[in-house]
Short mmCIF file of C-alpha atoms and ligand atoms in Angstrom, two decimals:
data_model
loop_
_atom_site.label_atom_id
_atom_site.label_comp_id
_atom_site.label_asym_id
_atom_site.label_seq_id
_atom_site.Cartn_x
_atom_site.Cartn_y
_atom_site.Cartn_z
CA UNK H 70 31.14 38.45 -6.82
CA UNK H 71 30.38 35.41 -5.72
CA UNK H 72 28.05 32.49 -7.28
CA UNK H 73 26.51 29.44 -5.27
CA UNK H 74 26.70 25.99 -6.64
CA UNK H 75 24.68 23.05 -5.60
CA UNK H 76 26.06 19.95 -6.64
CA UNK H 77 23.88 17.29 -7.81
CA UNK H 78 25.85 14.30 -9.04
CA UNK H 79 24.99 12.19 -6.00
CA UNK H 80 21.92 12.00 -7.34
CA UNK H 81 21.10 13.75 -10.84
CA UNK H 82 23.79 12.02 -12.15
CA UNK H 83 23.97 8.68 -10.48
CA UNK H 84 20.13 8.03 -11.11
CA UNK H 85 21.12 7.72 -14.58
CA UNK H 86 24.35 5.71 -15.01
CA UNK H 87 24.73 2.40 -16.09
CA UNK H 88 27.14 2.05 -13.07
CA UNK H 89 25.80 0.69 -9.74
CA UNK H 90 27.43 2.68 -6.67
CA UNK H 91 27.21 0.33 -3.99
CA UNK H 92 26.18 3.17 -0.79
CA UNK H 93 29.81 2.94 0.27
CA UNK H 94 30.83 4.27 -2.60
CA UNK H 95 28.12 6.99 -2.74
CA UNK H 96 29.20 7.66 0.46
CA UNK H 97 33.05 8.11 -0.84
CA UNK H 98 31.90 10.45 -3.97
CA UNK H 99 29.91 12.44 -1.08
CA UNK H 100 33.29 13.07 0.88
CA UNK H 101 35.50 13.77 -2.06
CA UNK H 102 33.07 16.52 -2.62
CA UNK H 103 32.82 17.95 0.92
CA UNK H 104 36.76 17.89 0.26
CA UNK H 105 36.46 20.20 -2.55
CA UNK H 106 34.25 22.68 -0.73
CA UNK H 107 31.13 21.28 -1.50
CA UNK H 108 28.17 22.89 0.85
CA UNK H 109 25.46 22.18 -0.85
CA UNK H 110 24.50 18.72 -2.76
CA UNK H 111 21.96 16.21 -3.77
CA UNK H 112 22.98 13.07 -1.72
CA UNK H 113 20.17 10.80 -2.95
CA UNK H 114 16.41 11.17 -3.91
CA UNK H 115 13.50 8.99 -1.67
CA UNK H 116 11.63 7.71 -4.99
CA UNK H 117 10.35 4.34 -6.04
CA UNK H 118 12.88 2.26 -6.40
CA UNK H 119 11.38 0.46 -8.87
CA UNK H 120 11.28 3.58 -11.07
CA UNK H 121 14.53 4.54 -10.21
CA UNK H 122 16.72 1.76 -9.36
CA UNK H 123 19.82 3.59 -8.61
CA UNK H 124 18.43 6.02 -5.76
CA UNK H 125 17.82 3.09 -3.71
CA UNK H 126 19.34 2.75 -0.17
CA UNK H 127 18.77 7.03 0.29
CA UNK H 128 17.99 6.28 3.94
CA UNK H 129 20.58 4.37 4.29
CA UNK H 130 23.21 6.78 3.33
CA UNK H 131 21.82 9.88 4.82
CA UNK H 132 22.21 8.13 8.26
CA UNK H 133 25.65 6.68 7.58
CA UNK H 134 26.76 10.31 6.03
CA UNK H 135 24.66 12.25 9.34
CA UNK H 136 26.91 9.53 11.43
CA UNK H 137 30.58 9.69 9.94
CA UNK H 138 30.55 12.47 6.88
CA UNK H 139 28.60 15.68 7.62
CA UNK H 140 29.92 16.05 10.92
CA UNK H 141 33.46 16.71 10.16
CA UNK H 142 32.58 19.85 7.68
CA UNK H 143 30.26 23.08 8.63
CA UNK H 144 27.34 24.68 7.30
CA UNK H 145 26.43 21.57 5.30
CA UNK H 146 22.99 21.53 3.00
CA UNK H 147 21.69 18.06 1.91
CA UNK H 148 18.88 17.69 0.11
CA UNK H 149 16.97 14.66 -1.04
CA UNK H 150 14.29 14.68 -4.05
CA UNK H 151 10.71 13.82 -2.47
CA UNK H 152 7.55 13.04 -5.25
CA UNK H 153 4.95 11.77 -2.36
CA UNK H 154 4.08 11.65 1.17
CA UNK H 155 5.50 8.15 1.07
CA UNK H 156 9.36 9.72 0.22
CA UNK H 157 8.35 12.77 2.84
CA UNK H 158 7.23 10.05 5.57
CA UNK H 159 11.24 8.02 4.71
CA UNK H 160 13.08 11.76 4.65
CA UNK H 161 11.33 12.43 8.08
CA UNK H 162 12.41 8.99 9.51
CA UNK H 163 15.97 9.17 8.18
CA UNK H 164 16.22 12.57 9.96
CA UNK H 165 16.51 14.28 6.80
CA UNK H 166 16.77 18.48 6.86
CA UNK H 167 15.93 19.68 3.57
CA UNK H 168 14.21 18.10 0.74
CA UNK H 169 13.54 18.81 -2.56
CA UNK H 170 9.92 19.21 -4.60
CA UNK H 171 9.81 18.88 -7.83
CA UNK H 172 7.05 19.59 -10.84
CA UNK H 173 6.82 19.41 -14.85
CA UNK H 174 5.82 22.87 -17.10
CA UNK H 175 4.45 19.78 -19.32
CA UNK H 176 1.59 17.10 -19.23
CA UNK H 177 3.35 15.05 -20.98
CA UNK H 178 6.91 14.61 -18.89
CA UNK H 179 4.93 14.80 -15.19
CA UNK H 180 3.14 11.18 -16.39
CA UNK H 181 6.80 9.96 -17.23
CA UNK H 182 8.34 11.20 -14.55
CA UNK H 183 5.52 11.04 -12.03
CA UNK H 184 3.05 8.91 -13.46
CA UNK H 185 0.29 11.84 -12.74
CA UNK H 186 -0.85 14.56 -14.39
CA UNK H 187 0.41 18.37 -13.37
CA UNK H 188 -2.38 19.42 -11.26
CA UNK H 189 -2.14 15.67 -8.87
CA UNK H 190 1.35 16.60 -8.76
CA UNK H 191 0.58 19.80 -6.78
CA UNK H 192 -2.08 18.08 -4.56
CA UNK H 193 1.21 15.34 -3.57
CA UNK H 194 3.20 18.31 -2.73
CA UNK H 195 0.88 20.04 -0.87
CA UNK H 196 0.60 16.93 1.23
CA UNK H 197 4.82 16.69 0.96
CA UNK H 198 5.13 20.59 2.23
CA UNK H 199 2.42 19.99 4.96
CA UNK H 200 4.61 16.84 6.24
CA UNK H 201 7.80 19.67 5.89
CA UNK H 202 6.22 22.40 7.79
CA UNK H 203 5.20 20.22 10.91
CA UNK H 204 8.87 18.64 10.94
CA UNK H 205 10.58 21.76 10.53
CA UNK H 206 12.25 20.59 7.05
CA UNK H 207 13.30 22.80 4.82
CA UNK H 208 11.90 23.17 0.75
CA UNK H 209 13.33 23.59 -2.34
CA UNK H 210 11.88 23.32 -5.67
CA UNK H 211 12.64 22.32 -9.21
CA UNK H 212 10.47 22.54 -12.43
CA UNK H 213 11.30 20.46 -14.90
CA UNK H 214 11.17 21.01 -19.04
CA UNK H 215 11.22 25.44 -18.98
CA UNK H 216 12.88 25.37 -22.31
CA UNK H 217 11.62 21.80 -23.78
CA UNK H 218 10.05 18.95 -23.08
CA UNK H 219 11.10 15.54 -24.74
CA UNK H 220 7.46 14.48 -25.74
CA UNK H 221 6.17 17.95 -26.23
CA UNK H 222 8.70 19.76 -27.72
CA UNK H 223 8.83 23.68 -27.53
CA UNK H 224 7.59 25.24 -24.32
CA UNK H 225 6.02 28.03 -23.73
CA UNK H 226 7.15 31.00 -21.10
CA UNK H 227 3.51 32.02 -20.18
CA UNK H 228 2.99 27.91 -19.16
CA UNK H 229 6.34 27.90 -17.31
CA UNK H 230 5.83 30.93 -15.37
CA UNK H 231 2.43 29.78 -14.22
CA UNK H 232 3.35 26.46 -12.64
CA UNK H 233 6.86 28.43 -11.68
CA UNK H 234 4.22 31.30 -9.59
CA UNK H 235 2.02 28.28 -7.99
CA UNK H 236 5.78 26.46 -6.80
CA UNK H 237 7.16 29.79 -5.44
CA UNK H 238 3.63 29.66 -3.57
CA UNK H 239 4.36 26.90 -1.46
CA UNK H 240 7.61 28.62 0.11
CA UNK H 241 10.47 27.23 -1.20
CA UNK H 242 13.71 28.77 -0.69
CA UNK H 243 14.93 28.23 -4.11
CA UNK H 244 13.41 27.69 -6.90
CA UNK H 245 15.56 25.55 -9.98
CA UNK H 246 14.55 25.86 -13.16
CA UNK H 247 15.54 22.55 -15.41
CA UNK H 248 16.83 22.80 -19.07
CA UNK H 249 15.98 19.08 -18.81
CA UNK H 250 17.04 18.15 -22.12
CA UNK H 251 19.52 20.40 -23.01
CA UNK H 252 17.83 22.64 -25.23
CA UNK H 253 18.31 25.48 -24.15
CA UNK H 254 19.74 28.59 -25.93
CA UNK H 255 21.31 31.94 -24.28
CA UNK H 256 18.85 34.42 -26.23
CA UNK H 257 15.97 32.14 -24.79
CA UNK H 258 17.81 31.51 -21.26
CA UNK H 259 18.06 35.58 -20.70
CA UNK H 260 14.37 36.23 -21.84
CA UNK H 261 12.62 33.39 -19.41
CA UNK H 262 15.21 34.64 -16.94
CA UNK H 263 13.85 38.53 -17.19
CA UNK H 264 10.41 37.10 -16.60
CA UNK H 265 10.68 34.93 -14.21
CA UNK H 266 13.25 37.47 -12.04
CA UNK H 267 10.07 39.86 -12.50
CA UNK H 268 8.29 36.75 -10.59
CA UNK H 269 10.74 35.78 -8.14
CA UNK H 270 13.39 37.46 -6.05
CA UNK H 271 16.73 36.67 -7.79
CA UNK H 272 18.56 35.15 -4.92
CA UNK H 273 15.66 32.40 -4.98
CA UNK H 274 16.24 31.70 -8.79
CA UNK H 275 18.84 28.66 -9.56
CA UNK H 276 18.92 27.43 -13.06
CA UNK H 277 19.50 24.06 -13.57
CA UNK H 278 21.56 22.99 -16.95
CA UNK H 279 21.69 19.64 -18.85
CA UNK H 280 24.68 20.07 -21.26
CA UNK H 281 23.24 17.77 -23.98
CA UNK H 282 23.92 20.35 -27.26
CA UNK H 283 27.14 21.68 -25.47
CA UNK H 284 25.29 25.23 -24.98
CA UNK H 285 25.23 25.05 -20.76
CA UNK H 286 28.13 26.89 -20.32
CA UNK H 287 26.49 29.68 -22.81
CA UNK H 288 23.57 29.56 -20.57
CA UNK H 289 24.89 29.87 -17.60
CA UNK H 290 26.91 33.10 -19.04
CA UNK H 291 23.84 34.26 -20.14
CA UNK H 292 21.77 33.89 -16.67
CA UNK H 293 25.08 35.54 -15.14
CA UNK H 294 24.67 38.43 -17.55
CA UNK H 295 21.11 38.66 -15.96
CA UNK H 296 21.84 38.17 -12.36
CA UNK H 297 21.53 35.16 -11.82
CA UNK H 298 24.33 33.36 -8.70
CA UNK H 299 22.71 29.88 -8.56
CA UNK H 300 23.27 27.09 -10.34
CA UNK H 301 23.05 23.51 -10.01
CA UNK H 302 26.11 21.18 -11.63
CA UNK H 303 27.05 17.74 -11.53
CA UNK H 304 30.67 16.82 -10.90
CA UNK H 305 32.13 15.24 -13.88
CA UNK H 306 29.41 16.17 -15.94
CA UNK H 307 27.44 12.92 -14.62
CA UNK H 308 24.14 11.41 -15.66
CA UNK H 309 21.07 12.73 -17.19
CA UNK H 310 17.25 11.95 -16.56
CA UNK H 311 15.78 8.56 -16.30
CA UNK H 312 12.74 9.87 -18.51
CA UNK H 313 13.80 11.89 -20.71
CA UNK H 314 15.32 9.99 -23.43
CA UNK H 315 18.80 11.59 -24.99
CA UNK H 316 19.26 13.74 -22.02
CA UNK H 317 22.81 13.70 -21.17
CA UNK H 318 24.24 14.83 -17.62
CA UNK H 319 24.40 17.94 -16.03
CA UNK H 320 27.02 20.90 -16.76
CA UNK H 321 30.03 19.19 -15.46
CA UNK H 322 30.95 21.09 -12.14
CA UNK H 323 34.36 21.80 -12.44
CA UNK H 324 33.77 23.19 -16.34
CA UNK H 325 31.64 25.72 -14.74
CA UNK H 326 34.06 26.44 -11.56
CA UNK H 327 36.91 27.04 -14.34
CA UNK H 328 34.71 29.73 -16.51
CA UNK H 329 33.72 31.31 -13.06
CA UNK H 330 36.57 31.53 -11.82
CA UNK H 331 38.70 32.73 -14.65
CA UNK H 332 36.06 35.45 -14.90
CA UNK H 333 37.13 36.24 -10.80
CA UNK H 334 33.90 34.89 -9.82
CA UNK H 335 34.26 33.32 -6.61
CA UNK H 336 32.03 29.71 -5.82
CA UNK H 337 34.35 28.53 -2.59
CA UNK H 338 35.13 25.11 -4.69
CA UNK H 339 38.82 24.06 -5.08
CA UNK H 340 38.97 22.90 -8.75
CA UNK H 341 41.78 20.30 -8.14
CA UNK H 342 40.11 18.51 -5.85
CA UNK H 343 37.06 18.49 -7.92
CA UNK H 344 39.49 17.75 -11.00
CA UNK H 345 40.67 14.88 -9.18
CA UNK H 346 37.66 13.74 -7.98
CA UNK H 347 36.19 13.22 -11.69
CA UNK H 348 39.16 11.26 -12.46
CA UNK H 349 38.58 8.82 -9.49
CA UNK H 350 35.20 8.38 -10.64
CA UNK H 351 36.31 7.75 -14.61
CA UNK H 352 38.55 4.92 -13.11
CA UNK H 353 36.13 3.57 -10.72
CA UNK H 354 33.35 4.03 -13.62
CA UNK H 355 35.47 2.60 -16.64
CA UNK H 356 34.57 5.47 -19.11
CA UNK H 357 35.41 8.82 -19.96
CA UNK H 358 32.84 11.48 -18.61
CA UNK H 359 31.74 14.84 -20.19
CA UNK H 360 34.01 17.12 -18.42
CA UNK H 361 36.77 19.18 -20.23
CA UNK H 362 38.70 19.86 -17.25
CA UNK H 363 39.62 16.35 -16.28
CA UNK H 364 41.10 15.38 -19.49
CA UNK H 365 43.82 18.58 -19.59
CA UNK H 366 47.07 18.72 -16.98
CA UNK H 367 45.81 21.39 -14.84
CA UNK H 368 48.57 24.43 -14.36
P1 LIG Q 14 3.66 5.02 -8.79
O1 LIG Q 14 4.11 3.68 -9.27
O2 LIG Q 14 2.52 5.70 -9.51
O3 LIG Q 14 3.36 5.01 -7.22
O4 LIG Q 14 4.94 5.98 -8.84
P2 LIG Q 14 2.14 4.46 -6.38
O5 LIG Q 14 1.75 5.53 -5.42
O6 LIG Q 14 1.09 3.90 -7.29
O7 LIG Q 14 2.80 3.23 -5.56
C1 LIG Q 14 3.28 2.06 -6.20
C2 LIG Q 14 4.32 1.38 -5.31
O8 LIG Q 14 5.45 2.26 -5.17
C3 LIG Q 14 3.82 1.10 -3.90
O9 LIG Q 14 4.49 -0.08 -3.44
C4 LIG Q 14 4.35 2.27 -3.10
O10 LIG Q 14 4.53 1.97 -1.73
C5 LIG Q 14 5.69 2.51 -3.77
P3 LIG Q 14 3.78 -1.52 -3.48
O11 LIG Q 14 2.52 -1.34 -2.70
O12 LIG Q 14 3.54 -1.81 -4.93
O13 LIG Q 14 4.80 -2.41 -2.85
N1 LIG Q 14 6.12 3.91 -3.63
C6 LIG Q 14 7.32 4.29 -3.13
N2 LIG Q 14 8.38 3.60 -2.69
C7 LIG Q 14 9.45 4.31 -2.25
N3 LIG Q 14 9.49 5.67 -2.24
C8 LIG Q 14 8.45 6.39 -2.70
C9 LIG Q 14 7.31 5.70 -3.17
N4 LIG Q 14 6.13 6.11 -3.67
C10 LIG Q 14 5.42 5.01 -3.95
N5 LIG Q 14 8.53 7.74 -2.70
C11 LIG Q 14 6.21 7.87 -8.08
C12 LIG Q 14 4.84 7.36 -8.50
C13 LIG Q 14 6.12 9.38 -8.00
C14 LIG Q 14 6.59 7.29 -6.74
C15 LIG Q 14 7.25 7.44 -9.15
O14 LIG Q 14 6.80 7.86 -10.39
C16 LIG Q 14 8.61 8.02 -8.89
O15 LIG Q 14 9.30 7.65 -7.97
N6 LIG Q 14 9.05 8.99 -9.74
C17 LIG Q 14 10.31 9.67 -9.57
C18 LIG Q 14 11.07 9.63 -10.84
C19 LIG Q 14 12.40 10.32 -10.65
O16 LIG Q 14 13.03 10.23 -9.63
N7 LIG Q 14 12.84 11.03 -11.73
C20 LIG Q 14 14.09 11.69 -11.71
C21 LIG Q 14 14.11 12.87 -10.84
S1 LIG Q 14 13.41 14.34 -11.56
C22 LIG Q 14 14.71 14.97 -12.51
O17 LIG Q 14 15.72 14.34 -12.68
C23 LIG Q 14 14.59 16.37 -13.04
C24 LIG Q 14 15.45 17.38 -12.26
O18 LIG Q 14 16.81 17.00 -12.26
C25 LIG Q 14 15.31 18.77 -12.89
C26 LIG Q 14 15.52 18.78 -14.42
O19 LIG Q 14 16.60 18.37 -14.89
O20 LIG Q 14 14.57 19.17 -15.10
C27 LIG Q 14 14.99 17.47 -10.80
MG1 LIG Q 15 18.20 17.40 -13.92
#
């Protein structure tokens, strides 16, 4: 069996670090990854910059990585998070490939995160897909807070599954499915999973874990009891999200390549490499990140 993993440190986890990468050294973390395997990743995201300080520059690096990075490995997917025609209209112009949409299952985190409500949100990605389908550009999805949102709290499934249905209706190829906050529990990961798999062709479902209560892991195990082979991960266990207060990073990447692979689950990613790469960034960075892997000699 074998499970796909998108990494998203490059930009789920940078956007939230006190550390400023400079887009050389973006640009470094990017080719340590491709080193361990890495086909699929978050390089950057074409938001404000104002909102999100640490995503500036996107352009930049995609066309340095495009010049010098991508070229040297195969079969590479990059995508870049896009919230308006104005992100679309810089993706297009940097020659991006693949971009990412992304919507809230609450009211409350789209004005945060967006600063619009859930149904303006869907009229900017209509307008985002539109600008994709004439440029050939590939779409993904995300929808954030499916098992609770930091201003509303519980979430229902019936609310998730109905923005998740009107998402899947603009064509994505995969659909990710954010545990924004961390809140997430296995016996509530496998029955969201079994409704939204009834929704959505399993190899389009990714699940998307923030390890905040230490349960990701569990959830993942649980989604893999249900079918589920993507997830996203961030290496190190980087970041969190800019507006939701608390959140810590993503499921550290190589945590989740160790379970897999101890279970014989194959993901393509050599854990060493990814091992080592955390530890370049914890010296670069000057602090210890989540990861359990990275802080034991590996045998
Ligand atoms: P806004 O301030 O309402 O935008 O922000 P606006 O349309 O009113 O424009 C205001 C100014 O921003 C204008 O410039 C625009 O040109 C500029 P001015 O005229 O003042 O000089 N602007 C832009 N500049 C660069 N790129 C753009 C862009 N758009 C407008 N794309 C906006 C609305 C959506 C842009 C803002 O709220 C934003 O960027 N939000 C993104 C926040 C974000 O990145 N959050 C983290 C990612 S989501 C996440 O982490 C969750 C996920 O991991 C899954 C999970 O864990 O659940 C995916
Ligand atoms: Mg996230």
């Amino acid at each position: 069996m074998k499970v796909k993993i998108t990494e998203v440190g490059p930009r789920d986890g940078l956007q939230n670090e006190k550390s400023v990468f400079s887009i050389a050294q973006r640009k470094t973390l990017i080719n340590d990854l491709l080193k361990a395997g890495v086909k699929h990743l978050e390089p950057g995201a074409f938001v404000s910059p104002v909102w999100v300080p640490r995503m500036a520059g996107s352009d930049k690096l995609h066309k340095q990585l495009s010049k010098s990075v991508f070229s040297k490995y195969k079969n590479i997917r990059a995508t870049y998070l896009v919230p308006n025609a104005i992100g679309m209209q810089t993706a297009i112009d940097s020659g991006v490939k693949d971009v990412a949409i992304f919507a809230s299952s609450t009211e409350a985190f789209a004005q945060r995160n967006t600063n619009c409500s859930i149904k303006e949100s869907f009229e900017r990605m209509t307008e985002v897909v539109n600008m994709a389908k004439q440029n050939k550009i590939k779409v993904r999805g995300y929808l954030s807070t499916v098992f609770g949102c930091p201003y509303e709290g519980k979430v229902s499934e019936s609310k998730v599954l109905k923005v998740a249905e009107k998402m899947f209706d603009f064509g994505v190829y995969e659909l990710s499915f954010g545990d924004t906050i961390g809140v997430a529990n296995p016996k509530q990961v496998r029955s969201l999973t079994k409704k939204i798999q009834a929704l959505i062709p399993n190899e389009k479902i990714v699940m998307h874990f923030h390890d905040t209560r230490g349960m990701a892991l569990a959830n993942i195990l649980a989604s893999l009891d249900c079918g589920v082979k993507n997830f996203d991960s961030s290496i190190g266990g980087l970041g969190g999200c800019p507006y939701a207060e608390g959140a810590t990073g993503n499921v550290a990447t190589e945590d989740v390549v160790n379970m897999l692979h101890q279970m014989g689950v194959k993901t393509g990613l050599d854990l060493e490499q990814l091992v080592k790469t955390t530890r370049k960034l914890e010296k670069s960075m000057g602090r210890a990140l989540p990861s359990k892997l990275s802080k034991i000699k590996l045998s």
